[in-house]
């Protein structure tokens, strides 16, 4: 498992709808803000890149010191963003694909309003389990 | 001689028209979603779903009796079995089990292990009091209320022999609230011959 990793889902209207620190390293209060900042800064690059390729998985689009940002853009332009320090590309890709599946299930829930915060604890548990498995 | 009543709805289920399960689930979800938006109160939504179910039930029973060829049920126990094994299979594609009979044979539980209505659904904190499948309890209530008068009509009984089957249906277990199955308690409130409020010689 990666030492540092921060996962975030950004809706198509650029609103963060889910965030999780999934790294093994003990969390520091200021680091969390820094991770958010790096991910948010990478959104502009995603915006430019997303339309130049048909691939959903965009790996290593931005870096900050030893941290790398990888992004998975869904068909509905929801962005799954991961900040990581590991180089395990296959694992990250599988992680994104499975989270994407989970996200679709959440969308199909009639009581969930698309674009609103994902508060489901079930979703949270699943994402953390996937992070442990693949990252 | 009347045809032997089917003890399972498999054959009927295979012959009736079906729709895509996801379309069905999402359509029902959209209805509940819209009710929540319109009525705002979860309690009101429960009531409305039950009422919608009732309206479905009083119509659905005719379709059920026409297609299923069930013969007349002799008691409430048989009625419950037919609902669980034939009715649920015919319209929802799943079967329920009947358990927890009380001593008088007027209260029982219908247990659904599998419920196509709740695929994908997860109750958010704001809807904790919602009985998402309340439409089902309404359907049973409505159907049972109609079945007696229908049978009486077919058997040629006169109206003063009418038997009314009023039931109360409540949810005991709900998978959306963390239980392991869906359980509806069906309680037969009264099955008394309806009488005229006046006597002949008055």
Short mmCIF file of C-alpha atoms in Angstrom, two decimals:
data_model
loop_
_atom_site.label_atom_id
_atom_site.label_comp_id
_atom_site.label_asym_id
_atom_site.label_seq_id
_atom_site.Cartn_x
_atom_site.Cartn_y
_atom_site.Cartn_z
CA UNK A 1 0.00 0.00 0.00
CA UNK A 2 1.17 3.49 -0.85
CA UNK A 3 2.43 5.73 1.90
CA UNK A 4 0.61 8.80 0.77
CA UNK A 5 -2.52 8.82 -1.30
CA UNK A 6 -5.45 11.13 -1.50
CA UNK A 7 -8.52 10.29 -3.51
CA UNK A 8 -11.14 12.76 -4.64
CA UNK A 9 -14.18 12.76 -6.91
CA UNK A 10 -15.00 16.03 -8.63
CA UNK A 11 -18.41 16.45 -10.23
CA UNK A 12 -18.78 17.86 -13.71
CA UNK A 13 -19.57 21.26 -12.21
CA UNK A 14 -16.15 21.27 -10.49
CA UNK A 15 -17.57 20.57 -7.05
CA UNK A 16 -15.76 17.97 -4.94
CA UNK A 17 -18.34 15.33 -4.01
CA UNK A 18 -16.15 12.81 -2.23
CA UNK A 19 -12.74 12.94 -0.54
CA UNK A 20 -10.67 10.35 1.25
CA UNK A 21 -7.13 10.17 2.56
CA UNK A 22 -6.26 6.59 1.76
CA UNK A 23 -2.52 6.50 2.48
CA UNK A 24 -0.88 4.33 5.11
CA UNK A 25 1.14 7.23 6.53
CA UNK A 26 -0.26 8.85 9.68
CA UNK A 27 -2.31 11.80 8.57
CA UNK A 28 -1.21 15.34 9.21
CA UNK A 29 -3.70 18.16 9.32
CA UNK A 30 -1.77 20.50 7.03
CA UNK A 31 -0.93 17.72 4.56
CA UNK A 32 -4.61 17.13 3.90
CA UNK A 33 -5.06 20.74 2.83
CA UNK A 34 -1.96 20.53 0.71
CA UNK A 35 -3.24 17.40 -1.04
CA UNK A 36 -6.55 19.10 -1.79
CA UNK A 37 -4.67 22.06 -3.15
CA UNK A 38 -2.52 19.98 -5.48
CA UNK A 39 -5.51 18.05 -6.79
CA UNK A 40 -7.55 21.19 -7.36
CA UNK A 41 -4.63 22.78 -9.19
CA UNK A 42 -4.45 19.76 -11.48
CA UNK A 43 -8.07 20.27 -12.64
CA UNK A 44 -6.97 22.78 -15.28
CA UNK A 45 -4.60 20.27 -16.81
CA UNK A 46 -7.34 17.64 -16.84
CA UNK A 47 -9.61 20.12 -18.59
CA UNK A 48 -7.06 20.55 -21.40
CA UNK A 49 -6.06 16.92 -21.63
CA UNK A 50 -9.49 15.31 -21.49
CA UNK A 51 -10.48 16.49 -24.95
CA UNK A 52 -7.23 15.50 -26.66
CA UNK A 53 -7.56 11.79 -26.00
CA UNK A 54 -10.29 9.20 -25.96
CA UNK A 55 -8.72 7.38 -23.03
CA UNK A 56 -10.48 7.68 -19.69
CA UNK A 57 -7.40 6.96 -17.63
CA UNK A 58 -4.87 9.83 -17.68
CA UNK A 59 -1.83 8.86 -15.68
CA UNK A 60 0.78 11.13 -14.17
CA UNK A 61 -0.64 14.36 -15.52
CA UNK A 62 0.90 16.53 -12.80
CA UNK A 63 3.49 16.19 -10.08
CA UNK A 64 4.47 17.93 -6.89
CA UNK A 65 7.79 16.89 -5.36
CA UNK A 66 7.42 13.10 -5.21
CA UNK A 67 3.62 13.10 -5.47
CA UNK A 68 1.92 12.31 -8.77
CA UNK A 69 -1.62 13.06 -9.88
CA UNK A 70 -3.53 10.49 -11.95
CA UNK A 71 -7.04 11.05 -13.16
CA UNK A 72 -9.89 8.97 -14.55
CA UNK A 73 -12.51 10.91 -16.48
CA UNK A 74 -15.91 9.25 -16.77
CA UNK A 75 -18.19 9.65 -19.75
CA UNK A 76 -20.28 12.16 -17.78
CA UNK A 77 -17.13 14.20 -17.13
CA UNK A 78 -16.97 13.33 -13.45
CA UNK A 79 -13.31 13.17 -12.52
CA UNK A 80 -11.86 10.59 -10.19
CA UNK A 81 -8.55 12.05 -9.04
CA UNK A 82 -5.80 10.29 -7.17
CA UNK A 83 -2.67 11.78 -5.63
CA UNK A 84 -0.12 9.07 -5.03
CA UNK A 85 3.55 8.41 -4.46
CA UNK A 86 3.62 4.85 -5.77
CA UNK A 87 4.42 3.87 -9.36
CA UNK A 88 1.98 1.00 -9.58
CA UNK A 89 0.17 2.00 -12.79
CA UNK A 90 -1.78 -1.23 -13.23
CA UNK A 91 -3.02 -1.14 -9.66
CA UNK A 92 -4.11 2.46 -10.02
CA UNK A 93 -5.94 1.71 -13.23
CA UNK A 94 -7.79 -1.21 -11.65
CA UNK A 95 -8.57 0.97 -8.62
CA UNK A 96 -10.12 3.63 -10.87
CA UNK A 97 -12.14 1.09 -12.84
CA UNK A 98 -13.61 -0.45 -9.74
CA UNK A 99 -14.36 2.88 -8.12
CA UNK A 100 -16.00 3.93 -11.37
CA UNK A 101 -18.26 0.91 -11.08
CA UNK A 102 -19.11 1.84 -7.50
CA UNK A 103 -19.80 5.39 -8.58
CA UNK A 104 -22.22 4.17 -11.25
CA UNK A 105 -24.06 2.12 -8.64
CA UNK A 106 -24.35 5.22 -6.49
CA UNK A 107 -25.70 7.18 -9.44
CA UNK A 108 -28.37 4.54 -10.01
CA UNK A 109 -29.67 5.03 -6.49
CA UNK A 110 -32.87 7.00 -7.03
CA UNK A 111 -32.44 8.75 -3.69
CA UNK A 112 -29.05 10.15 -4.67
CA UNK A 113 -29.07 13.48 -6.46
CA UNK A 114 -26.40 13.51 -9.20
CA UNK A 115 -23.75 16.11 -8.43
CA UNK A 116 -24.42 16.14 -4.70
CA UNK A 117 -22.03 14.92 -2.00
CA UNK A 118 -21.65 11.17 -1.66
CA UNK A 119 -22.40 10.56 2.00
CA UNK A 120 -23.00 6.81 1.80
CA UNK A 121 -20.86 4.99 4.36
CA UNK A 122 -21.08 1.86 2.24
CA UNK A 123 -19.39 3.67 -0.64
CA UNK A 124 -16.71 5.01 1.71
CA UNK A 125 -15.92 1.57 3.13
CA UNK A 126 -15.72 0.04 -0.33
CA UNK A 127 -13.40 2.74 -1.67
CA UNK A 128 -11.06 2.34 1.30
CA UNK A 129 -11.03 -1.42 0.84
CA UNK A 130 -10.19 -1.01 -2.87
CA UNK A 131 -7.41 1.42 -1.98
CA UNK A 132 -5.91 -1.14 0.37
CA UNK A 133 -6.14 -3.79 -2.31
CA UNK A 134 -4.70 -1.95 -5.30
CA UNK A 135 -2.53 0.96 -4.16
CA UNK B 1 -64.63 -29.59 -11.79
CA UNK B 2 -62.50 -26.49 -11.39
CA UNK B 3 -58.89 -26.66 -12.54
CA UNK B 4 -56.35 -27.54 -9.89
CA UNK B 5 -54.90 -24.42 -8.36
CA UNK B 6 -51.28 -23.88 -9.26
CA UNK B 7 -48.96 -24.00 -6.28
CA UNK B 8 -46.26 -22.00 -7.96
CA UNK B 9 -46.32 -19.05 -10.29
CA UNK B 10 -43.44 -20.23 -12.46
CA UNK B 11 -45.56 -21.25 -15.42
CA UNK B 12 -47.56 -18.05 -15.38
CA UNK B 13 -44.44 -15.97 -14.91
CA UNK B 14 -42.94 -17.58 -17.98
CA UNK B 15 -45.94 -16.68 -20.10
CA UNK B 16 -46.69 -13.09 -19.04
CA UNK B 17 -45.05 -10.12 -20.66
CA UNK B 18 -42.01 -8.78 -18.87
CA UNK B 19 -40.03 -5.58 -18.83
CA UNK B 20 -36.35 -4.99 -18.27
CA UNK B 21 -35.59 -5.23 -14.54
CA UNK B 22 -33.48 -2.08 -14.44
CA UNK B 23 -36.13 -0.08 -16.23
CA UNK B 24 -38.68 -1.28 -13.68
CA UNK B 25 -36.43 -0.56 -10.70
CA UNK B 26 -35.46 2.88 -11.90
CA UNK B 27 -39.03 3.80 -12.82
CA UNK B 28 -40.19 2.94 -9.33
CA UNK B 29 -37.21 4.84 -7.94
CA UNK B 30 -38.15 7.88 -9.97
CA UNK B 31 -41.68 7.78 -8.56
CA UNK B 32 -40.43 7.63 -4.98
CA UNK B 33 -37.90 10.38 -5.70
CA UNK B 34 -40.63 12.60 -7.13
CA UNK B 35 -42.95 11.94 -4.19
CA UNK B 36 -40.17 12.93 -1.80
CA UNK B 37 -39.68 16.16 -3.71
CA UNK B 38 -43.39 16.94 -3.92
CA UNK B 39 -44.57 15.95 -0.45
CA UNK B 40 -41.38 16.79 1.48
CA UNK B 41 -42.50 14.80 4.56
CA UNK B 42 -41.32 11.18 4.66
CA UNK B 43 -44.49 10.20 6.56
CA UNK B 44 -46.63 11.62 3.77
CA UNK B 45 -44.64 9.71 1.17
CA UNK B 46 -45.25 6.46 3.06
CA UNK B 47 -48.97 7.18 3.07
CA UNK B 48 -49.02 8.10 -0.58
CA UNK B 49 -47.09 4.97 -1.60
CA UNK B 50 -49.54 2.85 0.36
CA UNK B 51 -52.48 4.56 -1.32
CA UNK B 52 -50.92 4.05 -4.75
CA UNK B 53 -50.38 0.41 -3.90
CA UNK B 54 -54.00 0.10 -2.81
CA UNK B 55 -55.16 1.54 -6.13
CA UNK B 56 -52.91 -0.90 -7.96
CA UNK B 57 -54.09 -3.82 -5.81
CA UNK B 58 -57.79 -3.37 -6.40
CA UNK B 59 -57.16 -3.51 -10.16
CA UNK B 60 -54.37 -6.07 -10.17
CA UNK B 61 -56.48 -8.69 -8.41
CA UNK B 62 -58.71 -9.03 -11.45
CA UNK B 63 -55.74 -9.66 -13.68
CA UNK B 64 -54.38 -12.10 -11.15
CA UNK B 65 -57.58 -14.14 -10.87
CA UNK B 66 -58.07 -14.12 -14.62
CA UNK B 67 -54.62 -15.45 -15.44
CA UNK B 68 -53.66 -17.60 -12.49
CA UNK B 69 -56.64 -20.00 -12.39
CA UNK B 70 -56.48 -20.30 -8.63
CA UNK B 71 -59.53 -21.82 -7.07
CA UNK B 72 -61.30 -20.45 -4.07
CA UNK B 73 -59.17 -20.29 -0.94
CA UNK B 74 -60.78 -21.99 2.01
CA UNK B 75 -59.04 -20.01 4.70
CA UNK B 76 -56.65 -17.16 5.26
CA UNK B 77 -53.69 -19.55 5.43
CA UNK B 78 -54.27 -20.68 1.91
CA UNK B 79 -54.77 -17.10 0.80
CA UNK B 80 -51.40 -16.12 2.21
CA UNK B 81 -49.69 -19.04 0.49
CA UNK B 82 -51.21 -18.14 -2.86
CA UNK B 83 -50.10 -14.53 -2.51
CA UNK B 84 -46.58 -15.55 -1.60
CA UNK B 85 -46.06 -18.33 -4.12
CA UNK B 86 -48.20 -17.32 -7.08
CA UNK B 87 -48.90 -13.61 -6.73
CA UNK B 88 -45.38 -12.43 -6.00
CA UNK B 89 -43.91 -14.73 -8.64
CA UNK B 90 -46.35 -13.55 -11.26
CA UNK B 91 -45.84 -9.83 -10.82
CA UNK B 92 -42.42 -9.41 -9.24
CA UNK B 93 -40.62 -12.57 -10.36
CA UNK B 94 -39.71 -13.56 -6.81
CA UNK B 95 -41.38 -15.79 -4.27
CA UNK B 96 -42.02 -15.01 -0.66
CA UNK B 97 -42.23 -17.39 2.27
CA UNK B 98 -45.04 -17.39 4.78
CA UNK B 99 -44.06 -17.72 8.42
CA UNK B 100 -44.83 -16.57 11.95
CA UNK B 101 -48.47 -17.60 12.13
CA UNK B 102 -50.19 -16.62 15.33
CA UNK B 103 -52.43 -19.03 17.20
CA UNK B 104 -55.71 -17.82 15.67
CA UNK B 105 -54.34 -17.99 12.13
CA UNK B 106 -55.14 -14.35 11.43
CA UNK B 107 -51.63 -12.88 11.41
CA UNK B 108 -48.69 -14.03 9.38
CA UNK B 109 -45.48 -12.73 7.89
CA UNK B 110 -44.50 -12.65 4.24
CA UNK B 111 -40.73 -12.77 3.97
CA UNK B 112 -38.96 -11.60 0.82
CA UNK B 113 -35.31 -12.53 0.54
CA UNK B 114 -34.96 -10.83 -2.78
CA UNK B 115 -36.74 -7.68 -3.85
CA UNK B 116 -36.28 -6.22 -7.32
CA UNK B 117 -37.64 -2.85 -6.19
CA UNK B 118 -34.61 -2.03 -4.07
CA UNK B 119 -31.70 -2.78 -6.41
CA UNK B 120 -29.17 0.08 -6.12
CA UNK B 121 -31.15 1.81 -3.38
CA UNK B 122 -29.53 3.09 -0.24
CA UNK B 123 -31.44 5.27 2.21
CA UNK B 124 -29.68 8.59 2.88
CA UNK B 125 -29.83 10.11 6.38
CA UNK B 126 -32.62 12.45 5.36
CA UNK B 127 -35.02 9.61 4.50
CA UNK B 128 -34.54 7.31 7.48
CA UNK B 129 -38.27 6.93 8.19
CA UNK B 130 -39.10 5.97 4.62
CA UNK B 131 -40.67 2.59 3.88
CA UNK B 132 -39.32 2.41 0.37
CA UNK B 133 -41.44 -0.57 -0.65
CA UNK B 134 -44.63 0.63 0.98
CA UNK B 135 -46.39 0.22 -2.34
CA UNK B 136 -46.25 -3.57 -1.85
CA UNK B 137 -48.18 -3.47 1.41
CA UNK B 138 -50.80 -1.30 -0.28
CA UNK B 139 -51.13 -3.76 -3.15
CA UNK B 140 -51.81 -6.65 -0.77
CA UNK B 141 -54.30 -4.65 1.25
CA UNK B 142 -56.15 -3.53 -1.87
CA UNK B 143 -56.13 -6.94 -3.50
CA UNK B 144 -57.46 -8.75 -0.44
CA UNK B 145 -60.19 -6.23 0.02
CA UNK B 146 -61.43 -6.89 -3.49
CA UNK B 147 -60.96 -10.65 -3.65
CA UNK B 148 -63.86 -11.48 -1.38
CA UNK B 149 -66.43 -9.48 -3.22
CA UNK B 150 -65.18 -10.90 -6.51
CA UNK B 151 -65.52 -14.48 -5.30
CA UNK B 152 -68.90 -13.82 -3.81
CA UNK B 153 -70.03 -12.49 -7.14
CA UNK B 154 -68.76 -15.55 -8.96
CA UNK B 155 -70.31 -17.94 -6.51
CA UNK B 156 -73.64 -16.23 -6.93
CA UNK B 157 -73.97 -15.35 -3.28
CA UNK B 158 -76.36 -12.58 -2.55
CA UNK B 159 -75.05 -9.31 -1.29
CA UNK B 160 -76.09 -9.88 2.29
CA UNK B 161 -73.68 -12.79 2.42
CA UNK B 162 -70.78 -10.61 1.35
CA UNK B 163 -67.62 -11.34 3.24
CA UNK B 164 -65.11 -8.56 3.56
CA UNK B 165 -61.42 -9.28 4.01
CA UNK B 166 -59.91 -6.21 5.61
CA UNK B 167 -56.23 -6.43 6.36
CA UNK B 168 -53.52 -4.36 7.94
CA UNK B 169 -50.07 -4.70 6.46
CA UNK B 170 -47.03 -3.47 8.35
CA UNK B 171 -43.30 -3.77 7.75
CA UNK B 172 -41.37 -5.75 10.34
CA UNK B 173 -38.01 -6.02 8.65
CA UNK B 174 -36.52 -3.90 5.91
CA UNK B 175 -33.23 -4.59 4.17
CA UNK B 176 -32.73 -0.88 3.56
CA UNK B 177 -32.59 -0.43 7.32
CA UNK B 178 -29.96 -3.08 7.76
CA UNK B 179 -32.14 -6.18 8.27
CA UNK B 180 -31.40 -9.42 6.45
CA UNK B 181 -34.73 -9.67 4.60
CA UNK B 182 -37.99 -7.91 3.93
CA UNK B 183 -40.81 -8.98 6.19
CA UNK B 184 -44.38 -7.80 5.94
CA UNK B 185 -46.86 -8.65 8.63
CA UNK B 186 -50.31 -9.23 7.24
CA UNK B 187 -53.04 -9.07 9.82
CA UNK B 188 -56.59 -10.05 9.02
CA UNK B 189 -58.62 -7.46 10.85
CA UNK B 190 -62.07 -8.76 10.09
CA UNK B 191 -63.68 -11.28 7.87
CA UNK B 192 -67.26 -10.81 8.96
CA UNK B 193 -70.31 -10.97 6.77
CA UNK B 194 -71.38 -7.45 6.01
CA UNK B 195 -74.85 -6.69 7.24
CA UNK B 196 -77.32 -4.12 6.28
CA UNK B 197 -77.59 -1.40 8.83
CA UNK B 198 -81.39 -1.93 8.92
CA UNK B 199 -83.71 -4.89 9.29
CA UNK B 200 -86.17 -6.04 6.65
CA UNK B 201 -89.29 -5.31 8.67
CA UNK B 202 -88.34 -1.78 9.56
#
